[in-house]
Amino acid sequence: MPLKAYGVLITRAVDTRREGAVDTPHYQIHLTDDQDVHYRAAVNVLSQERPSELLYLVDEDFRHPVTGRLAGLGSGWNSLPPGPGGPNLDFVRGNLFDPAKMRTLPPDGPGADDDLADILDHYVRRAVADPDARLYVFGERFGPEPRVKDKVFGFLPGNGIHDIHMNQGNSRKFRGDDGVWQDGGILIHFPGQNRWVAIFLAFQSQSWHTDDVTGHALEDVEGNRPEPNTLPVRIVAALVNPRGPAPEAETVTLFNASPDPVDLTGWRIGDRLGQKSPVPGGPLAPATCLVVPLGANGARLGNHGGEITLLDAKGLKAHGVSYTKEQAAREGWSVVF
């Protein structure tokens, strides 16, 4: 079953603490909201399963429609109902980043910038030093525990958030935590710089092809992340905001980067809400583009930002992109990815 209390915690960072030689070390963050309620974010830096080193990705200039969906949420804890309608994170369906760009680091090391805790410290310490910076921490809430002090920072009541990582495609040992649209992560907003920094974590044991309902790893499917620059067919452009009145003639452009033709029979293009449009069947020759019209009853490309996913004939994700409201603002111009 999915996480019991998924949501996003919107707070200031006031302190950090690294955990050393323990079985399951965490990078601990002390947080406070605008009502001076205290929280602790427990961020995994080591997996209980082998390979134990975590996958991580940092985007120092994160641009994605999810930041716009966070507007209007209050300081403190915000529960998020399941599904794609809100600002929920999903590493598979949300097209937040390219999984092929994730890297591994040990939890702790003797030098500077040589371990995952160092990476986290680099960005969180910037937020601690900036009184206007805000952390948007996604995961599962724990507490409040009125009679129990926090075990790391000592505030009362004990209160916080964990599971700040991918929460689907787990091995059988942790299969009970699987779900869709409930992945964890850290977004840091620096208003003075008009910039977002995103930090995403995953376990090497997790699958990147998961069931759309349960979030479980799909059976008999290779679930490893793709190697960099190995996807044969990818989305390279989208006409999101065509000229003229509705219904608009939206299109998505595909490109075959491989040296061989790819049969696109049965392939589809989907949006964040799961609406799909068919891709014209037949082979796509090497180094060739195909402009796919979405039609009135298929996938929709909203002008306030969105996600576009390419699915193969088996329904597996072949590629995915996202675009922001700002990118969609110019009528008649294609968004290029």
PDB file of N, CA, C and O in Angstrom, residues 9-15 29-41 75-77 141-145 148-150 152-161:
ATOM      1  N   LEU A   9       6.352  19.638   2.941  1.00  0.00           N
ATOM      2  CA  LEU A   9       6.605  20.490   4.095  1.00  0.00           C
ATOM      3  C   LEU A   9       7.317  21.744   3.604  1.00  0.00           C
ATOM      4  O   LEU A   9       8.391  21.662   3.005  1.00  0.00           O
ATOM      5  N   ILE A  10       6.716  22.914   3.863  1.00  0.00           N
ATOM      6  CA  ILE A  10       7.265  24.186   3.391  1.00  0.00           C
ATOM      7  C   ILE A  10       7.796  24.946   4.607  1.00  0.00           C
ATOM      8  O   ILE A  10       7.023  25.338   5.488  1.00  0.00           O
ATOM      9  N   THR A  11       9.118  25.145   4.653  1.00  0.00           N
ATOM     10  CA  THR A  11       9.749  25.648   5.867  1.00  0.00           C
ATOM     11  C   THR A  11      11.038  26.402   5.557  1.00  0.00           C
ATOM     12  O   THR A  11      11.514  26.422   4.418  1.00  0.00           O
ATOM     13  N   ARG A  12      11.609  26.973   6.622  1.00  0.00           N
ATOM     14  CA  ARG A  12      12.968  27.492   6.605  1.00  0.00           C
ATOM     15  C   ARG A  12      13.906  26.449   7.181  1.00  0.00           C
ATOM     16  O   ARG A  12      13.546  25.731   8.112  1.00  0.00           O
ATOM     17  N   ALA A  13      15.124  26.371   6.658  1.00  0.00           N
ATOM     18  CA  ALA A  13      16.161  25.525   7.236  1.00  0.00           C
ATOM     19  C   ALA A  13      16.951  26.342   8.244  1.00  0.00           C
ATOM     20  O   ALA A  13      17.383  27.457   7.944  1.00  0.00           O
ATOM     21  N   VAL A  14      17.121  25.788   9.458  1.00  0.00           N
ATOM     22  CA  VAL A  14      17.836  26.531  10.498  1.00  0.00           C
ATOM     23  C   VAL A  14      19.091  25.816  10.995  1.00  0.00           C
ATOM     24  O   VAL A  14      19.965  26.442  11.601  1.00  0.00           O
ATOM     25  N   ASP A  15      19.216  24.514  10.742  1.00  0.00           N
ATOM     26  CA  ASP A  15      20.404  23.799  11.200  1.00  0.00           C
ATOM     27  C   ASP A  15      20.474  22.458  10.476  1.00  0.00           C
ATOM     28  O   ASP A  15      19.480  21.992   9.902  1.00  0.00           O
ATOM     29  N   ILE A  29      17.991  17.594   8.887  1.00  0.00           N
ATOM     30  CA  ILE A  29      17.778  19.035   8.688  1.00  0.00           C
ATOM     31  C   ILE A  29      16.756  19.517   9.712  1.00  0.00           C
ATOM     32  O   ILE A  29      15.666  18.947   9.830  1.00  0.00           O
ATOM     33  N   HIS A  30      17.098  20.566  10.443  1.00  0.00           N
ATOM     34  CA  HIS A  30      16.188  21.203  11.390  1.00  0.00           C
ATOM     35  C   HIS A  30      15.452  22.313  10.649  1.00  0.00           C
ATOM     36  O   HIS A  30      16.075  23.198  10.057  1.00  0.00           O
ATOM     37  N   LEU A  31      14.117  22.269  10.704  1.00  0.00           N
ATOM     38  CA  LEU A  31      13.266  23.178   9.941  1.00  0.00           C
ATOM     39  C   LEU A  31      12.259  23.859  10.851  1.00  0.00           C
ATOM     40  O   LEU A  31      11.833  23.286  11.863  1.00  0.00           O
ATOM     41  N   THR A  32      11.834  25.074  10.488  1.00  0.00           N
ATOM     42  CA  THR A  32      10.750  25.758  11.198  1.00  0.00           C
ATOM     43  C   THR A  32       9.828  26.414  10.183  1.00  0.00           C
ATOM     44  O   THR A  32      10.278  26.891   9.143  1.00  0.00           O
ATOM     45  N   ASP A  33       8.522  26.427  10.505  1.00  0.00           N
ATOM     46  CA  ASP A  33       7.584  27.103   9.616  1.00  0.00           C
ATOM     47  C   ASP A  33       7.263  28.493  10.144  1.00  0.00           C
ATOM     48  O   ASP A  33       7.834  28.951  11.145  1.00  0.00           O
ATOM     49  N   ASP A  34       6.345  29.190   9.480  1.00  0.00           N
ATOM     50  CA  ASP A  34       6.026  30.574   9.843  1.00  0.00           C
ATOM     51  C   ASP A  34       5.312  30.684  11.180  1.00  0.00           C
ATOM     52  O   ASP A  34       5.208  31.777  11.740  1.00  0.00           O
ATOM     53  N   GLN A  35       4.801  29.570  11.701  1.00  0.00           N
ATOM     54  CA  GLN A  35       4.151  29.562  13.013  1.00  0.00           C
ATOM     55  C   GLN A  35       5.122  29.090  14.105  1.00  0.00           C
ATOM     56  O   GLN A  35       4.708  28.810  15.234  1.00  0.00           O
ATOM     57  N   ASP A  36       6.407  29.013  13.763  1.00  0.00           N
ATOM     58  CA  ASP A  36       7.473  28.586  14.674  1.00  0.00           C
ATOM     59  C   ASP A  36       7.271  27.153  15.154  1.00  0.00           C
ATOM     60  O   ASP A  36       7.675  26.795  16.266  1.00  0.00           O
ATOM     61  N   VAL A  37       6.658  26.325  14.314  1.00  0.00           N
ATOM     62  CA  VAL A  37       6.593  24.886  14.578  1.00  0.00           C
ATOM     63  C   VAL A  37       7.873  24.256  14.040  1.00  0.00           C
ATOM     64  O   VAL A  37       8.324  24.571  12.936  1.00  0.00           O
ATOM     65  N   HIS A  38       8.470  23.362  14.819  1.00  0.00           N
ATOM     66  CA  HIS A  38       9.746  22.765  14.461  1.00  0.00           C
ATOM     67  C   HIS A  38       9.540  21.375  13.845  1.00  0.00           C
ATOM     68  O   HIS A  38       8.658  20.618  14.255  1.00  0.00           O
ATOM     69  N   TYR A  39      10.393  21.065  12.893  1.00  0.00           N
ATOM     70  CA  TYR A  39      10.339  19.779  12.193  1.00  0.00           C
ATOM     71  C   TYR A  39      11.771  19.294  11.957  1.00  0.00           C
ATOM     72  O   TYR A  39      12.722  20.073  11.945  1.00  0.00           O
ATOM     73  N   ARG A  40      11.882  17.991  11.729  1.00  0.00           N
ATOM     74  CA  ARG A  40      13.150  17.404  11.302  1.00  0.00           C
ATOM     75  C   ARG A  40      12.939  16.635  10.010  1.00  0.00           C
ATOM     76  O   ARG A  40      12.020  15.820   9.913  1.00  0.00           O
ATOM     77  N   ALA A  41      13.801  16.889   9.038  1.00  0.00           N
ATOM     78  CA  ALA A  41      13.796  16.125   7.793  1.00  0.00           C
ATOM     79  C   ALA A  41      14.935  15.124   7.850  1.00  0.00           C
ATOM     80  O   ALA A  41      16.104  15.500   7.980  1.00  0.00           O
ATOM     81  N   SER A  75       2.686  27.754   4.669  1.00  0.00           N
ATOM     82  CA  SER A  75       3.873  27.316   5.396  1.00  0.00           C
ATOM     83  C   SER A  75       3.514  26.160   6.321  1.00  0.00           C
ATOM     84  O   SER A  75       2.425  26.104   6.886  1.00  0.00           O
ATOM     85  N   GLY A  76       4.445  25.229   6.486  1.00  0.00           N
ATOM     86  CA  GLY A  76       4.202  24.056   7.310  1.00  0.00           C
ATOM     87  C   GLY A  76       3.833  22.852   6.474  1.00  0.00           C
ATOM     88  O   GLY A  76       4.138  22.774   5.286  1.00  0.00           O
ATOM     89  N   TRP A  77       3.147  21.897   7.110  1.00  0.00           N
ATOM     90  CA  TRP A  77       2.800  20.646   6.456  1.00  0.00           C
ATOM     91  C   TRP A  77       1.578  20.793   5.573  1.00  0.00           C
ATOM     92  O   TRP A  77       0.555  21.350   5.980  1.00  0.00           O
ATOM     93  N   ARG A 141       5.080  12.214   6.479  1.00  0.00           N
ATOM     94  CA  ARG A 141       5.193  12.868   7.778  1.00  0.00           C
ATOM     95  C   ARG A 141       5.254  11.838   8.903  1.00  0.00           C
ATOM     96  O   ARG A 141       4.627  10.775   8.833  1.00  0.00           O
ATOM     97  N   PHE A 142       6.013  12.168   9.943  1.00  0.00           N
ATOM     98  CA  PHE A 142       5.950  11.419  11.200  1.00  0.00           C
ATOM     99  C   PHE A 142       5.674  12.409  12.333  1.00  0.00           C
ATOM    100  O   PHE A 142       6.027  13.577  12.257  1.00  0.00           O
ATOM    101  N   GLY A 143       4.994  11.913  13.393  1.00  0.00           N
ATOM    102  CA  GLY A 143       4.605  12.787  14.496  1.00  0.00           C
ATOM    103  C   GLY A 143       3.337  13.562  14.139  1.00  0.00           C
ATOM    104  O   GLY A 143       2.646  13.252  13.168  1.00  0.00           O
ATOM    105  N   PRO A 144       3.005  14.609  14.929  1.00  0.00           N
ATOM    106  CA  PRO A 144       3.754  15.063  16.107  1.00  0.00           C
ATOM    107  C   PRO A 144       3.567  14.133  17.314  1.00  0.00           C
ATOM    108  O   PRO A 144       2.541  13.496  17.465  1.00  0.00           O
ATOM    109  N   GLU A 145       4.624  14.094  18.136  1.00  0.00           N
ATOM    110  CA  GLU A 145       4.640  13.275  19.345  1.00  0.00           C
ATOM    111  C   GLU A 145       4.735  14.222  20.542  1.00  0.00           C
ATOM    112  O   GLU A 145       5.832  14.656  20.917  1.00  0.00           O
ATOM    113  N   VAL A 148       7.391  13.438  23.326  1.00  0.00           N
ATOM    114  CA  VAL A 148       8.676  12.891  22.907  1.00  0.00           C
ATOM    115  C   VAL A 148       9.493  13.985  22.229  1.00  0.00           C
ATOM    116  O   VAL A 148       9.075  14.537  21.205  1.00  0.00           O
ATOM    117  N   LYS A 149      10.666  14.284  22.801  1.00  0.00           N
ATOM    118  CA  LYS A 149      11.551  15.257  22.171  1.00  0.00           C
ATOM    119  C   LYS A 149      12.175  14.664  20.911  1.00  0.00           C
ATOM    120  O   LYS A 149      12.410  13.460  20.819  1.00  0.00           O
ATOM    121  N   ASP A 150      12.455  15.539  19.956  1.00  0.00           N
ATOM    122  CA  ASP A 150      13.132  15.077  18.758  1.00  0.00           C
ATOM    123  C   ASP A 150      14.493  14.499  19.122  1.00  0.00           C
ATOM    124  O   ASP A 150      15.256  15.101  19.899  1.00  0.00           O
ATOM    125  N   VAL A 152      17.211  14.162  17.528  1.00  0.00           N
ATOM    126  CA  VAL A 152      18.413  14.784  16.975  1.00  0.00           C
ATOM    127  C   VAL A 152      18.584  16.219  17.457  1.00  0.00           C
ATOM    128  O   VAL A 152      19.626  16.607  17.956  1.00  0.00           O
ATOM    129  N   PHE A 153      17.531  17.022  17.346  1.00  0.00           N
ATOM    130  CA  PHE A 153      17.632  18.447  17.655  1.00  0.00           C
ATOM    131  C   PHE A 153      16.994  18.829  18.987  1.00  0.00           C
ATOM    132  O   PHE A 153      17.136  19.954  19.445  1.00  0.00           O
ATOM    133  N   GLY A 154      16.245  17.914  19.610  1.00  0.00           N
ATOM    134  CA  GLY A 154      15.761  18.111  20.963  1.00  0.00           C
ATOM    135  C   GLY A 154      14.526  18.962  21.132  1.00  0.00           C
ATOM    136  O   GLY A 154      14.109  19.237  22.258  1.00  0.00           O
ATOM    137  N   PHE A 155      13.863  19.374  20.067  1.00  0.00           N
ATOM    138  CA  PHE A 155      12.656  20.195  20.224  1.00  0.00           C
ATOM    139  C   PHE A 155      11.463  19.317  20.590  1.00  0.00           C
ATOM    140  O   PHE A 155      11.472  18.091  20.393  1.00  0.00           O
ATOM    141  N   LEU A 156      10.442  19.937  21.112  1.00  0.00           N
ATOM    142  CA  LEU A 156       9.224  19.255  21.538  1.00  0.00           C
ATOM    143  C   LEU A 156       8.015  19.988  20.961  1.00  0.00           C
ATOM    144  O   LEU A 156       7.952  21.223  21.054  1.00  0.00           O
ATOM    145  N   PRO A 157       7.064  19.261  20.384  1.00  0.00           N
ATOM    146  CA  PRO A 157       6.978  17.809  20.203  1.00  0.00           C
ATOM    147  C   PRO A 157       7.845  17.327  19.041  1.00  0.00           C
ATOM    148  O   PRO A 157       8.155  18.076  18.126  1.00  0.00           O
ATOM    149  N   GLY A 158       8.207  16.028  19.086  1.00  0.00           N
ATOM    150  CA  GLY A 158       8.906  15.418  17.968  1.00  0.00           C
ATOM    151  C   GLY A 158       8.020  15.444  16.729  1.00  0.00           C
ATOM    152  O   GLY A 158       6.828  15.150  16.799  1.00  0.00           O
ATOM    153  N   ASN A 159       8.600  15.791  15.588  1.00  0.00           N
ATOM    154  CA  ASN A 159       7.770  16.118  14.429  1.00  0.00           C
ATOM    155  C   ASN A 159       8.670  16.158  13.198  1.00  0.00           C
ATOM    156  O   ASN A 159       9.786  16.687  13.270  1.00  0.00           O
ATOM    157  N   GLY A 160       8.216  15.617  12.077  1.00  0.00           N
ATOM    158  CA  GLY A 160       9.076  15.732  10.913  1.00  0.00           C
ATOM    159  C   GLY A 160       8.613  14.960   9.699  1.00  0.00           C
ATOM    160  O   GLY A 160       7.443  14.594   9.565  1.00  0.00           O
ATOM    161  N   ILE A 161       9.577  14.699   8.794  1.00  0.00           N
ATOM    162  CA  ILE A 161       9.289  14.083   7.509  1.00  0.00           C
ATOM    163  C   ILE A 161      10.447  13.163   7.129  1.00  0.00           C
ATOM    164  O   ILE A 161      11.610  13.459   7.398  1.00  0.00           O
TER     165      ILE A 161
END
